[in-house]
Amino acid sequence: MEVLLINRRTHVCKTRALLALILLMWVPMEVMARTENATHLSTRPSSLNIGALFTLNSVIGRAAKPAIYAAIDDVNSDPSILPGTKLNVILHDTKCSGFLGTVEAFQLIENDVVAAIGPQSSGIAHVISHVVNELHVPLLSFAATDPSLAALQYPYFVRTTQSDHFQMFAVADVVEYFGWREVIAIFVDDDCGRNGISILGDALAKKRSKISHKAAFSPGASNNTINELLVGLNRMESRVYVVHVNPDSGLTIFSVAKSLGMMTAGYVWIATDWLPSHLDSLESPGLDTMNLVQGVVALRHHTPDTDLKKSFMSRWNKLKHEGSSGFNSYALYAYDSIWLAARALEVFFNEGGKISFSDDPKLKDTNRSSLHLTSLRIFDGGQQYLQTILKMNFTGVSGQIQFDQDKYLVHPAYEILNIGGTGSRRIGYWSNSTGLSVIAPEILYKKPFSTNTTAQLYSVIWPGETTAIPRGWVFPNNGNPLRIGVPYRVSFQDFVAKDKSPPGVRGYCIDVFEAAVNLLPYAVPRNYVLYGNGKRNPEYSNLVFEVAQSNFDAAVGDVTITTNSTRIVDFTQPYMESGLVVVVPVKEQKTSPWAFLKPFTYQMWLVTGAFFLFVGAVVWILEHRMNQEFRGPPRKQLMTIFWFSFSTLFFSHRENTVSTLGRLVLIIWLFVVLIINSSYTASLTSILTVQQLTSQIEGIDSLIASNDPIGVQDGSFTWKYLVDELNIAESRLIKLKTMENYLEALQYGPKRGGVAAIVDELPYIELFMSSTKCKFRTVGQEFKESGWGFAFQRDSPLAVD
């Protein structure tokens, strides 16, 4: 017991000593940690300056100003962000001037700001970006949407809103969704307008659409200038207008358009995010304003309806300062820009970053200038701070704030709106990963990705209060009629030919085209222009090329749809099936009194007769012992054998067989006789009715294998196809201009200077053979199946209609 007691006391003493040692080690470590945190806090400045640069008296500026002040107050009141440091915002007004904006930017950076918020103007952003590049001050722009600002040339420019690069692809998807091929772009002739429309052109090209005309006007253009611009546009073919202007003066476009009657049925107006930004900023848009934009389709930044956003919007009326306007999406991006700068500063300090500025040696020599450029100093930690900003990832009031490798905000998305009545109606969404959809992008992001999703939008009420999708184009009132090229043929003129009476051409192809045009719901002014010299058929590939070169608006006639042609023009659906066939001459077989012997050769006749006698003898051997009909004098039995065997040919034998073997032999023989009879009848019928070929050509394969000359129609694609695709030597091909040439060439044959066969399209051959009294026929299978269609210029809406 004493031993156990001593061991227990020893264990207790060791435990107490261990606890005392741990306590002694923990206390210095805790003191050191607190000392280190205190050191970090002591190295942080008591205040920091953040600059803000934008036009205060503008649609975007009036919404951004209260949002920035609210963000500064929220950051300073949050103990977890920059404890011990107060953020100050220094606000400068650019007053919608590129020059004043640049001057204000220099004055702003003189205050040793660690970041600059803005500007809203892309033009000013281009200039200031060079300044911040030199001074290493990150420029966080919540409204400069010019796609070219994402260039590597501007490393310190960070866009905290969506780039117009994505907005223009959204517009292109809308254009494709409704089936339009051409649009007219109306834009302000500045950096944002030009570069945005340039991206739109690229995006439309990927959808096989295009900008048919770019209508630019200068910033601050007068109503008269815009009126002249729209009058000119109204004379053009396209009726789809994409308006990419600034929100402060954009409504002038619609005011003038309405006065010109361009807001009625048949017109399509697509506005970028400037229009919803303007309308959202108005607390209650008046009827006069809303009447200007009825039926317009517009895009608005999509920001998810999170609790943060709802909380911010509920505070908006309290946040607004004097002179502020209503809420729009740029207020959210401005608010998040401040928080991005603040959160990045917190990480910057935690990673050991320090705020210090140094003189720029490049600015010491100012050539005795009074601009005081030496007051502009370099932010020493700017590069580290910039990288910290680009690595940030948090949820703001506008959604997820995170940048991809190209410095774009992740998950760009837009709402597609239809302006109508006293407000707007959301008809769908667009995002760069899900395209057009009626489901919010943040919901689709959670679903498995699929490339087979179909674009969807709700119905649209277009200008003129119609739900029918506008055609998107018209024939301009002062435009020229369509120039339609028609092949000037010298053969097969039943299909297309010159005519003395209007419209100057005639034929089956013209009749089909005229019937199709008459079914269209609009008039198509047109002039037919003959293509060719009238002495020989024109080259159809050249006619199609003339259409591709815009020398003709269309080609109408017996134009074959080929692979090469479809690469340069658009064809209608085929109105006639066509394929290549081989035609060869035939000769009539004169009927002879001995024609009944021709189905079998003489060897076959001998073998057949021998079998008849053999079967008769076999049956006689099996039957004569027990069958009275096969008995009698030798002469009678011999006659019975002959009679019985040959009478089976007509199944008229009278003798009955009684033996089992005899009946078995007879059954087999009658089956053989049936086959011989049927073969003879078929062969004799063929000999008496079918004509015989005068050559050994049985189809295209045997024609290729031979060395005989081949006839082809002059001007047809057949020549090129036989040479390029079937590798037939050009020396074997002979061009034939008329049906008379066809007839002579086949009748003469290869030995007399003619051809062994003609290869041509089926419609021509059917017409040719209908007038030759069955002297020729097609052999083999039809190949190179295609069709005839009407050719139009690429992306012509007429081809679809």
mmCIF file of C-alpha atoms in Angstrom, residues 79-411:
data_model
loop_
_atom_site.group_PDB
_atom_site.id
_atom_site.type_symbol
_atom_site.label_atom_id
_atom_site.label_comp_id
_atom_site.label_asym_id
_atom_site.label_seq_id
_atom_site.Cartn_x
_atom_site.Cartn_y
_atom_site.Cartn_z
ATOM 1 C CA PRO A 79 -14.641 47.365 -36.732
ATOM 2 C CA SER A 80 -13.434 44.369 -38.749
ATOM 3 C CA ILE A 81 -12.267 46.507 -41.692
ATOM 4 C CA LEU A 82 -9.264 48.815 -41.251
ATOM 5 C CA PRO A 83 -9.463 49.169 -37.474
ATOM 6 C CA GLY A 84 -7.802 52.354 -36.343
ATOM 7 C CA THR A 85 -7.776 53.801 -39.868
ATOM 8 C CA LYS A 86 -10.321 56.245 -41.239
ATOM 9 C CA LEU A 87 -11.079 56.342 -44.943
ATOM 10 C CA ASN A 88 -11.576 59.750 -46.482
ATOM 11 C CA VAL A 89 -13.036 60.320 -49.941
ATOM 12 C CA ILE A 90 -11.877 63.251 -52.012
ATOM 13 C CA LEU A 91 -14.466 64.007 -54.684
ATOM 14 C CA HIS A 92 -13.715 65.847 -57.926
ATOM 15 C CA ASP A 93 -16.188 66.779 -60.649
ATOM 16 C CA THR A 94 -15.160 66.217 -64.284
ATOM 17 C CA LYS A 95 -18.193 68.194 -65.561
ATOM 18 C CA CYS A 96 -18.538 66.050 -68.705
ATOM 19 C CA SER A 97 -15.306 67.470 -70.079
ATOM 20 C CA GLY A 98 -12.313 65.455 -71.147
ATOM 21 C CA PHE A 99 -9.966 68.385 -70.553
ATOM 22 C CA LEU A 100 -11.376 69.316 -67.127
ATOM 23 C CA GLY A 101 -11.489 65.647 -66.212
ATOM 24 C CA THR A 102 -7.773 65.309 -66.900
ATOM 25 C CA VAL A 103 -6.983 68.436 -64.885
ATOM 26 C CA GLU A 104 -9.146 67.227 -61.995
ATOM 27 C CA ALA A 105 -7.376 63.884 -62.102
ATOM 28 C CA PHE A 106 -3.981 65.544 -61.596
ATOM 29 C CA GLN A 107 -5.351 67.604 -58.729
ATOM 30 C CA LEU A 108 -6.879 64.510 -57.170
ATOM 31 C CA ILE A 109 -3.705 62.443 -57.254
ATOM 32 C CA GLU A 110 -1.774 65.297 -55.629
ATOM 33 C CA ASN A 111 -3.532 64.343 -52.386
ATOM 34 C CA ASP A 112 -1.593 61.044 -52.125
ATOM 35 C CA VAL A 113 -4.637 58.864 -52.742
ATOM 36 C CA VAL A 114 -4.089 55.102 -52.582
ATOM 37 C CA ALA A 115 -6.881 54.435 -55.085
ATOM 38 C CA ALA A 116 -9.139 56.419 -57.383
ATOM 39 C CA ILE A 117 -12.813 55.589 -57.936
ATOM 40 C CA GLY A 118 -14.007 56.412 -61.447
ATOM 41 C CA PRO A 119 -14.184 57.959 -63.910
ATOM 42 C CA GLN A 120 -17.478 57.262 -65.643
ATOM 43 C CA SER A 121 -16.235 58.545 -69.002
ATOM 44 C CA SER A 122 -14.212 56.057 -71.030
ATOM 45 C CA GLY A 123 -12.428 58.895 -72.809
ATOM 46 C CA ILE A 124 -11.169 60.359 -69.540
ATOM 47 C CA ALA A 125 -10.311 56.832 -68.337
ATOM 48 C CA HIS A 126 -7.971 56.400 -71.297
ATOM 49 C CA VAL A 127 -6.042 59.557 -70.362
ATOM 50 C CA ILE A 128 -5.977 59.005 -66.604
ATOM 51 C CA SER A 129 -4.868 55.392 -67.048
ATOM 52 C CA HIS A 130 -1.541 56.632 -68.342
ATOM 53 C CA VAL A 131 -1.184 58.830 -65.240
ATOM 54 C CA VAL A 132 -1.989 56.061 -62.738
ATOM 55 C CA ASN A 133 0.307 53.683 -64.605
ATOM 56 C CA GLU A 134 3.169 56.063 -63.898
ATOM 57 C CA LEU A 135 2.195 56.738 -60.274
ATOM 58 C CA HIS A 136 1.088 53.160 -59.422
ATOM 59 C CA VAL A 137 -2.354 54.180 -58.190
ATOM 60 C CA PRO A 138 -5.139 51.625 -58.918
ATOM 61 C CA LEU A 139 -8.044 53.149 -60.834
ATOM 62 C CA LEU A 140 -11.361 51.451 -59.956
ATOM 63 C CA SER A 141 -13.961 52.474 -62.523
ATOM 64 C CA PHE A 142 -17.612 51.661 -61.869
ATOM 65 C CA ALA A 143 -18.917 53.128 -65.148
ATOM 66 C CA ALA A 144 -16.239 53.206 -67.889
ATOM 67 C CA THR A 145 -17.429 50.336 -70.088
ATOM 68 C CA ASP A 146 -15.217 50.805 -73.171
ATOM 69 C CA PRO A 147 -13.952 47.287 -74.074
ATOM 70 C CA SER A 148 -10.531 48.602 -75.144
ATOM 71 C CA LEU A 149 -9.742 49.625 -71.551
ATOM 72 C CA ALA A 150 -9.127 45.944 -70.794
ATOM 73 C CA ALA A 151 -5.923 46.100 -72.836
ATOM 74 C CA LEU A 152 -2.597 45.223 -71.254
ATOM 75 C CA GLN A 153 -1.654 48.835 -71.933
ATOM 76 C CA TYR A 154 -3.635 49.825 -68.818
ATOM 77 C CA PRO A 155 -2.476 47.527 -65.995
ATOM 78 C CA TYR A 156 -3.719 49.834 -63.194
ATOM 79 C CA PHE A 157 -7.202 50.204 -64.670
ATOM 80 C CA VAL A 158 -9.644 47.888 -62.867
ATOM 81 C CA ARG A 159 -13.226 47.819 -64.111
ATOM 82 C CA THR A 160 -15.716 47.175 -61.320
ATOM 83 C CA THR A 161 -18.697 47.031 -63.656
ATOM 84 C CA GLN A 162 -19.445 44.933 -66.733
ATOM 85 C CA SER A 163 -17.594 45.629 -69.954
ATOM 86 C CA ASP A 164 -19.472 46.515 -73.124
ATOM 87 C CA HIS A 165 -17.661 43.538 -74.649
ATOM 88 C CA PHE A 166 -20.268 41.282 -73.044
ATOM 89 C CA GLN A 167 -23.162 43.652 -73.627
ATOM 90 C CA MET A 168 -22.531 43.675 -77.365
ATOM 91 C CA PHE A 169 -22.485 39.887 -77.471
ATOM 92 C CA ALA A 170 -25.804 39.959 -75.641
ATOM 93 C CA VAL A 171 -27.202 42.317 -78.296
ATOM 94 C CA ALA A 172 -25.908 39.982 -81.023
ATOM 95 C CA ASP A 173 -27.681 37.035 -79.389
ATOM 96 C CA VAL A 174 -30.936 39.022 -79.303
ATOM 97 C CA VAL A 175 -30.549 39.881 -82.991
ATOM 98 C CA GLU A 176 -29.910 36.228 -83.832
ATOM 99 C CA TYR A 177 -32.841 35.059 -81.670
ATOM 100 C CA PHE A 178 -35.327 37.086 -83.697
ATOM 101 C CA GLY A 179 -33.751 36.100 -87.020
ATOM 102 C CA TRP A 180 -32.476 39.477 -88.227
ATOM 103 C CA ARG A 181 -29.414 39.630 -90.461
ATOM 104 C CA GLU A 182 -28.622 43.339 -90.613
ATOM 105 C CA VAL A 183 -28.742 46.164 -88.091
ATOM 106 C CA ILE A 184 -27.983 49.865 -88.121
ATOM 107 C CA ALA A 185 -25.811 51.085 -85.246
ATOM 108 C CA ILE A 186 -26.492 54.557 -83.830
ATOM 109 C CA PHE A 187 -23.805 55.743 -81.415
ATOM 110 C CA VAL A 188 -21.923 58.703 -79.998
ATOM 111 C CA ASP A 189 -18.631 59.150 -81.791
ATOM 112 C CA ASP A 190 -16.369 58.792 -78.752
ATOM 113 C CA ASP A 191 -14.130 56.037 -77.375
ATOM 114 C CA CYS A 192 -16.963 54.175 -75.681
ATOM 115 C CA GLY A 193 -19.283 54.404 -78.670
ATOM 116 C CA ARG A 194 -16.778 53.492 -81.389
ATOM 117 C CA ASN A 195 -15.155 50.611 -79.543
ATOM 118 C CA GLY A 196 -18.463 49.197 -78.346
ATOM 119 C CA ILE A 197 -19.921 49.164 -81.855
ATOM 120 C CA SER A 198 -16.703 47.595 -83.149
ATOM 121 C CA ILE A 199 -17.230 44.683 -80.747
ATOM 122 C CA LEU A 200 -20.866 44.484 -81.861
ATOM 123 C CA GLY A 201 -19.728 44.063 -85.460
ATOM 124 C CA ASP A 202 -17.443 41.188 -84.450
ATOM 125 C CA ALA A 203 -20.196 39.556 -82.394
ATOM 126 C CA LEU A 204 -22.730 39.811 -85.234
ATOM 127 C CA ALA A 205 -20.231 38.381 -87.717
ATOM 128 C CA LYS A 206 -20.052 35.216 -85.618
ATOM 129 C CA LYS A 207 -23.839 34.945 -85.987
ATOM 130 C CA ARG A 208 -23.694 35.481 -89.770
ATOM 131 C CA SER A 209 -25.191 38.944 -89.318
ATOM 132 C CA LYS A 210 -23.686 42.367 -89.818
ATOM 133 C CA ILE A 211 -23.926 46.096 -89.227
ATOM 134 C CA SER A 212 -25.205 47.443 -92.526
ATOM 135 C CA HIS A 213 -24.525 51.061 -91.561
ATOM 136 C CA LYS A 214 -22.797 52.883 -88.705
ATOM 137 C CA ALA A 215 -24.468 56.177 -87.833
ATOM 138 C CA ALA A 216 -22.235 58.210 -85.549
ATOM 139 C CA PHE A 217 -22.900 61.689 -84.158
ATOM 140 C CA SER A 218 -20.746 63.943 -82.034
ATOM 141 C CA PRO A 219 -21.302 64.338 -78.280
ATOM 142 C CA GLY A 220 -23.787 67.116 -77.664
ATOM 143 C CA ALA A 221 -25.167 67.020 -81.219
ATOM 144 C CA SER A 222 -28.174 69.249 -81.831
ATOM 145 C CA ASN A 223 -31.695 68.031 -82.591
ATOM 146 C CA ASN A 224 -31.309 69.150 -86.194
ATOM 147 C CA THR A 225 -28.181 67.028 -86.594
ATOM 148 C CA ILE A 226 -29.921 63.979 -85.165
ATOM 149 C CA ASN A 227 -32.978 64.667 -87.322
ATOM 150 C CA GLU A 228 -30.858 64.665 -90.495
ATOM 151 C CA LEU A 229 -29.154 61.493 -89.344
ATOM 152 C CA LEU A 230 -32.420 59.599 -88.752
ATOM 153 C CA VAL A 231 -33.978 60.843 -91.992
ATOM 154 C CA GLY A 232 -31.060 59.299 -93.860
ATOM 155 C CA LEU A 233 -31.369 56.044 -91.915
ATOM 156 C CA ASN A 234 -35.083 55.833 -92.653
ATOM 157 C CA ARG A 235 -34.297 55.640 -96.352
ATOM 158 C CA MET A 236 -32.183 52.517 -95.853
ATOM 159 C CA GLU A 237 -33.239 48.901 -96.007
ATOM 160 C CA SER A 238 -32.683 47.777 -92.414
ATOM 161 C CA ARG A 239 -35.309 48.544 -89.796
ATOM 162 C CA VAL A 240 -33.355 47.216 -86.799
ATOM 163 C CA TYR A 241 -31.582 49.981 -84.877
ATOM 164 C CA VAL A 242 -29.099 49.449 -82.056
ATOM 165 C CA VAL A 243 -28.713 52.633 -79.998
ATOM 166 C CA HIS A 244 -25.498 52.902 -77.953
ATOM 167 C CA VAL A 245 -25.266 56.409 -76.505
ATOM 168 C CA ASN A 246 -24.901 58.036 -73.082
ATOM 169 C CA PRO A 247 -27.883 58.184 -70.726
ATOM 170 C CA ASP A 248 -27.927 61.975 -70.407
ATOM 171 C CA SER A 249 -28.795 62.752 -74.025
ATOM 172 C CA GLY A 250 -30.001 59.430 -75.423
ATOM 173 C CA LEU A 251 -33.718 60.188 -75.240
ATOM 174 C CA THR A 252 -33.231 62.835 -77.928
ATOM 175 C CA ILE A 253 -32.814 59.983 -80.417
ATOM 176 C CA PHE A 254 -36.268 58.591 -79.607
ATOM 177 C CA SER A 255 -37.865 62.009 -79.486
ATOM 178 C CA VAL A 256 -36.735 62.756 -83.026
ATOM 179 C CA ALA A 257 -37.536 59.222 -84.193
ATOM 180 C CA LYS A 258 -41.093 59.523 -82.920
ATOM 181 C CA SER A 259 -41.570 62.817 -84.732
ATOM 182 C CA LEU A 260 -40.408 61.099 -87.946
ATOM 183 C CA GLY A 261 -42.831 58.200 -87.525
ATOM 184 C CA MET A 262 -40.053 55.720 -86.816
ATOM 185 C CA MET A 263 -41.598 54.348 -83.609
ATOM 186 C CA THR A 264 -44.406 52.552 -85.429
ATOM 187 C CA ALA A 265 -45.004 48.963 -86.547
ATOM 188 C CA GLY A 266 -42.166 47.434 -88.547
ATOM 189 C CA TYR A 267 -39.374 49.211 -86.671
ATOM 190 C CA VAL A 268 -37.105 47.574 -84.111
ATOM 191 C CA TRP A 269 -35.186 49.548 -81.502
ATOM 192 C CA ILE A 270 -32.596 47.926 -79.244
ATOM 193 C CA ALA A 271 -31.020 50.116 -76.572
ATOM 194 C CA THR A 272 -28.000 49.256 -74.460
ATOM 195 C CA ASP A 273 -27.894 49.738 -70.676
ATOM 196 C CA TRP A 274 -27.996 53.544 -70.934
ATOM 197 C CA LEU A 275 -31.791 53.588 -71.356
ATOM 198 C CA PRO A 276 -32.741 51.519 -68.270
ATOM 199 C CA SER A 277 -30.160 53.503 -66.281
ATOM 200 C CA HIS A 278 -31.890 56.735 -67.285
ATOM 201 C CA LEU A 279 -35.411 55.438 -66.661
ATOM 202 C CA ASP A 280 -34.463 53.831 -63.326
ATOM 203 C CA SER A 281 -32.924 57.087 -62.144
ATOM 204 C CA LEU A 282 -36.265 58.866 -62.590
ATOM 205 C CA GLU A 283 -38.441 58.417 -59.503
ATOM 206 C CA SER A 284 -41.572 58.503 -61.620
ATOM 207 C CA PRO A 285 -41.028 58.736 -65.394
ATOM 208 C CA GLY A 286 -43.669 60.937 -66.960
ATOM 209 C CA LEU A 287 -46.043 59.742 -69.664
ATOM 210 C CA ASP A 288 -44.332 61.994 -72.190
ATOM 211 C CA THR A 289 -41.025 60.252 -71.521
ATOM 212 C CA MET A 290 -42.473 56.733 -71.620
ATOM 213 C CA ASN A 291 -44.387 57.428 -74.834
ATOM 214 C CA LEU A 292 -41.082 58.036 -76.571
ATOM 215 C CA VAL A 293 -39.765 54.505 -75.923
ATOM 216 C CA GLN A 294 -42.809 52.255 -76.259
ATOM 217 C CA GLY A 295 -41.805 48.848 -77.668
ATOM 218 C CA VAL A 296 -38.062 49.339 -77.223
ATOM 219 C CA VAL A 297 -35.986 46.321 -76.187
ATOM 220 C CA ALA A 298 -33.249 47.329 -73.738
ATOM 221 C CA LEU A 299 -30.487 45.700 -71.703
ATOM 222 C CA ARG A 300 -29.836 46.328 -68.007
ATOM 223 C CA HIS A 301 -27.072 45.044 -65.749
ATOM 224 C CA HIS A 302 -28.296 42.015 -63.859
ATOM 225 C CA THR A 303 -27.486 42.026 -60.158
ATOM 226 C CA PRO A 304 -28.800 39.089 -58.065
ATOM 227 C CA ASP A 305 -31.508 39.859 -55.503
ATOM 228 C CA THR A 306 -29.422 39.115 -52.432
ATOM 229 C CA ASP A 307 -30.142 40.229 -48.865
ATOM 230 C CA LEU A 308 -27.277 42.723 -49.122
ATOM 231 C CA LYS A 309 -28.836 44.329 -52.167
ATOM 232 C CA LYS A 310 -32.304 44.460 -50.607
ATOM 233 C CA SER A 311 -30.881 46.027 -47.443
ATOM 234 C CA PHE A 312 -28.999 48.632 -49.460
ATOM 235 C CA MET A 313 -32.029 49.533 -51.582
ATOM 236 C CA SER A 314 -34.201 49.868 -48.481
ATOM 237 C CA ARG A 315 -31.743 52.522 -47.223
ATOM 238 C CA TRP A 316 -31.612 54.376 -50.535
ATOM 239 C CA ASN A 317 -34.081 57.160 -49.745
ATOM 240 C CA LYS A 318 -32.108 57.944 -46.600
ATOM 241 C CA LEU A 319 -28.800 57.836 -48.461
ATOM 242 C CA LYS A 320 -29.687 60.305 -51.176
ATOM 243 C CA HIS A 321 -28.047 63.668 -50.853
ATOM 244 C CA GLU A 322 -29.446 66.906 -52.099
ATOM 245 C CA GLY A 323 -29.715 66.940 -55.852
ATOM 246 C CA SER A 324 -29.382 63.168 -56.158
ATOM 247 C CA SER A 325 -31.566 61.219 -58.512
ATOM 248 C CA GLY A 326 -33.164 57.825 -58.302
ATOM 249 C CA PHE A 327 -31.442 54.485 -58.036
ATOM 250 C CA ASN A 328 -29.759 52.646 -60.919
ATOM 251 C CA SER A 329 -27.304 49.777 -61.212
ATOM 252 C CA TYR A 330 -24.273 52.078 -61.254
ATOM 253 C CA ALA A 331 -24.978 52.994 -57.622
ATOM 254 C CA LEU A 332 -24.387 49.341 -56.703
ATOM 255 C CA TYR A 333 -21.095 49.186 -58.581
ATOM 256 C CA ALA A 334 -19.915 52.481 -57.035
ATOM 257 C CA TYR A 335 -20.766 51.208 -53.535
ATOM 258 C CA ASP A 336 -18.893 47.941 -54.139
ATOM 259 C CA SER A 337 -15.886 49.807 -55.527
ATOM 260 C CA ILE A 338 -15.318 51.488 -52.166
ATOM 261 C CA TRP A 339 -15.683 48.192 -50.349
ATOM 262 C CA LEU A 340 -13.291 46.530 -52.781
ATOM 263 C CA ALA A 341 -10.665 49.186 -52.072
ATOM 264 C CA ALA A 342 -11.213 48.895 -48.309
ATOM 265 C CA ARG A 343 -11.134 45.096 -48.144
ATOM 266 C CA ALA A 344 -8.035 45.011 -50.335
ATOM 267 C CA LEU A 345 -6.350 47.546 -48.017
ATOM 268 C CA GLU A 346 -7.119 45.310 -45.019
ATOM 269 C CA VAL A 347 -5.458 42.363 -46.745
ATOM 270 C CA PHE A 348 -2.624 44.627 -47.916
ATOM 271 C CA PHE A 349 -1.835 45.668 -44.314
ATOM 272 C CA ASN A 350 -2.166 42.121 -43.010
ATOM 273 C CA GLU A 351 0.431 41.002 -45.541
ATOM 274 C CA GLY A 352 2.863 43.622 -44.260
ATOM 275 C CA GLY A 353 2.151 46.348 -46.782
ATOM 276 C CA LYS A 354 2.960 49.933 -45.899
ATOM 277 C CA ILE A 355 1.638 53.225 -47.210
ATOM 278 C CA SER A 356 4.420 55.422 -48.506
ATOM 279 C CA PHE A 357 4.939 57.756 -51.420
ATOM 280 C CA SER A 358 8.107 58.805 -53.202
ATOM 281 C CA ASP A 359 9.010 61.413 -55.766
ATOM 282 C CA ASP A 360 8.992 60.459 -59.407
ATOM 283 C CA PRO A 361 12.463 61.198 -60.821
ATOM 284 C CA LYS A 362 10.923 61.686 -64.272
ATOM 285 C CA LEU A 363 8.961 64.695 -62.987
ATOM 286 C CA LYS A 364 11.861 66.631 -61.403
ATOM 287 C CA ASP A 365 12.725 68.491 -64.585
ATOM 288 C CA THR A 366 9.569 70.409 -65.541
ATOM 289 C CA ASN A 367 11.302 72.913 -67.828
ATOM 290 C CA ARG A 368 10.440 75.728 -65.416
ATOM 291 C CA SER A 369 6.733 74.947 -65.800
ATOM 292 C CA SER A 370 4.273 76.255 -63.240
ATOM 293 C CA LEU A 371 2.192 73.076 -63.313
ATOM 294 C CA HIS A 372 3.895 71.749 -60.150
ATOM 295 C CA LEU A 373 4.060 68.219 -61.477
ATOM 296 C CA THR A 374 6.580 67.395 -58.773
ATOM 297 C CA SER A 375 3.645 67.215 -56.354
ATOM 298 C CA LEU A 376 2.600 63.989 -58.071
ATOM 299 C CA ARG A 377 4.205 61.153 -56.144
ATOM 300 C CA ILE A 378 4.487 57.416 -56.716
ATOM 301 C CA PHE A 379 2.571 55.050 -54.421
ATOM 302 C CA ASP A 380 5.370 52.688 -53.406
ATOM 303 C CA GLY A 381 3.034 49.834 -52.515
ATOM 304 C CA GLY A 382 0.823 50.331 -55.569
ATOM 305 C CA GLN A 383 1.890 47.170 -57.395
ATOM 306 C CA GLN A 384 1.292 44.979 -54.331
ATOM 307 C CA TYR A 385 -2.017 46.711 -53.654
ATOM 308 C CA LEU A 386 -3.115 46.212 -57.287
ATOM 309 C CA GLN A 387 -2.411 42.477 -57.126
ATOM 310 C CA THR A 388 -4.329 42.284 -53.859
ATOM 311 C CA ILE A 389 -7.336 43.971 -55.477
ATOM 312 C CA LEU A 390 -7.314 41.529 -58.390
ATOM 313 C CA LYS A 391 -7.239 38.555 -55.994
ATOM 314 C CA MET A 392 -10.221 39.713 -53.912
ATOM 315 C CA ASN A 393 -13.324 37.550 -53.772
ATOM 316 C CA PHE A 394 -16.352 38.647 -51.768
ATOM 317 C CA THR A 395 -20.068 39.223 -52.199
ATOM 318 C CA GLY A 396 -21.145 42.816 -52.604
ATOM 319 C CA VAL A 397 -24.477 44.488 -53.213
ATOM 320 C CA SER A 398 -24.003 43.982 -56.996
ATOM 321 C CA GLY A 399 -23.133 40.300 -56.637
ATOM 322 C CA GLN A 400 -19.871 38.398 -56.590
ATOM 323 C CA ILE A 401 -16.800 40.643 -56.758
ATOM 324 C CA GLN A 402 -14.079 38.542 -58.310
ATOM 325 C CA PHE A 403 -11.873 39.057 -61.360
ATOM 326 C CA ASP A 404 -10.837 36.581 -64.004
ATOM 327 C CA GLN A 405 -7.439 36.488 -65.669
ATOM 328 C CA ASP A 406 -8.489 39.270 -68.086
ATOM 329 C CA LYS A 407 -9.563 41.534 -65.187
ATOM 330 C CA TYR A 408 -13.265 41.136 -66.034
ATOM 331 C CA LEU A 409 -15.801 40.639 -63.277
ATOM 332 C CA VAL A 410 -16.913 37.015 -63.252
ATOM 333 C CA HIS A 411 -20.426 36.006 -64.325
#
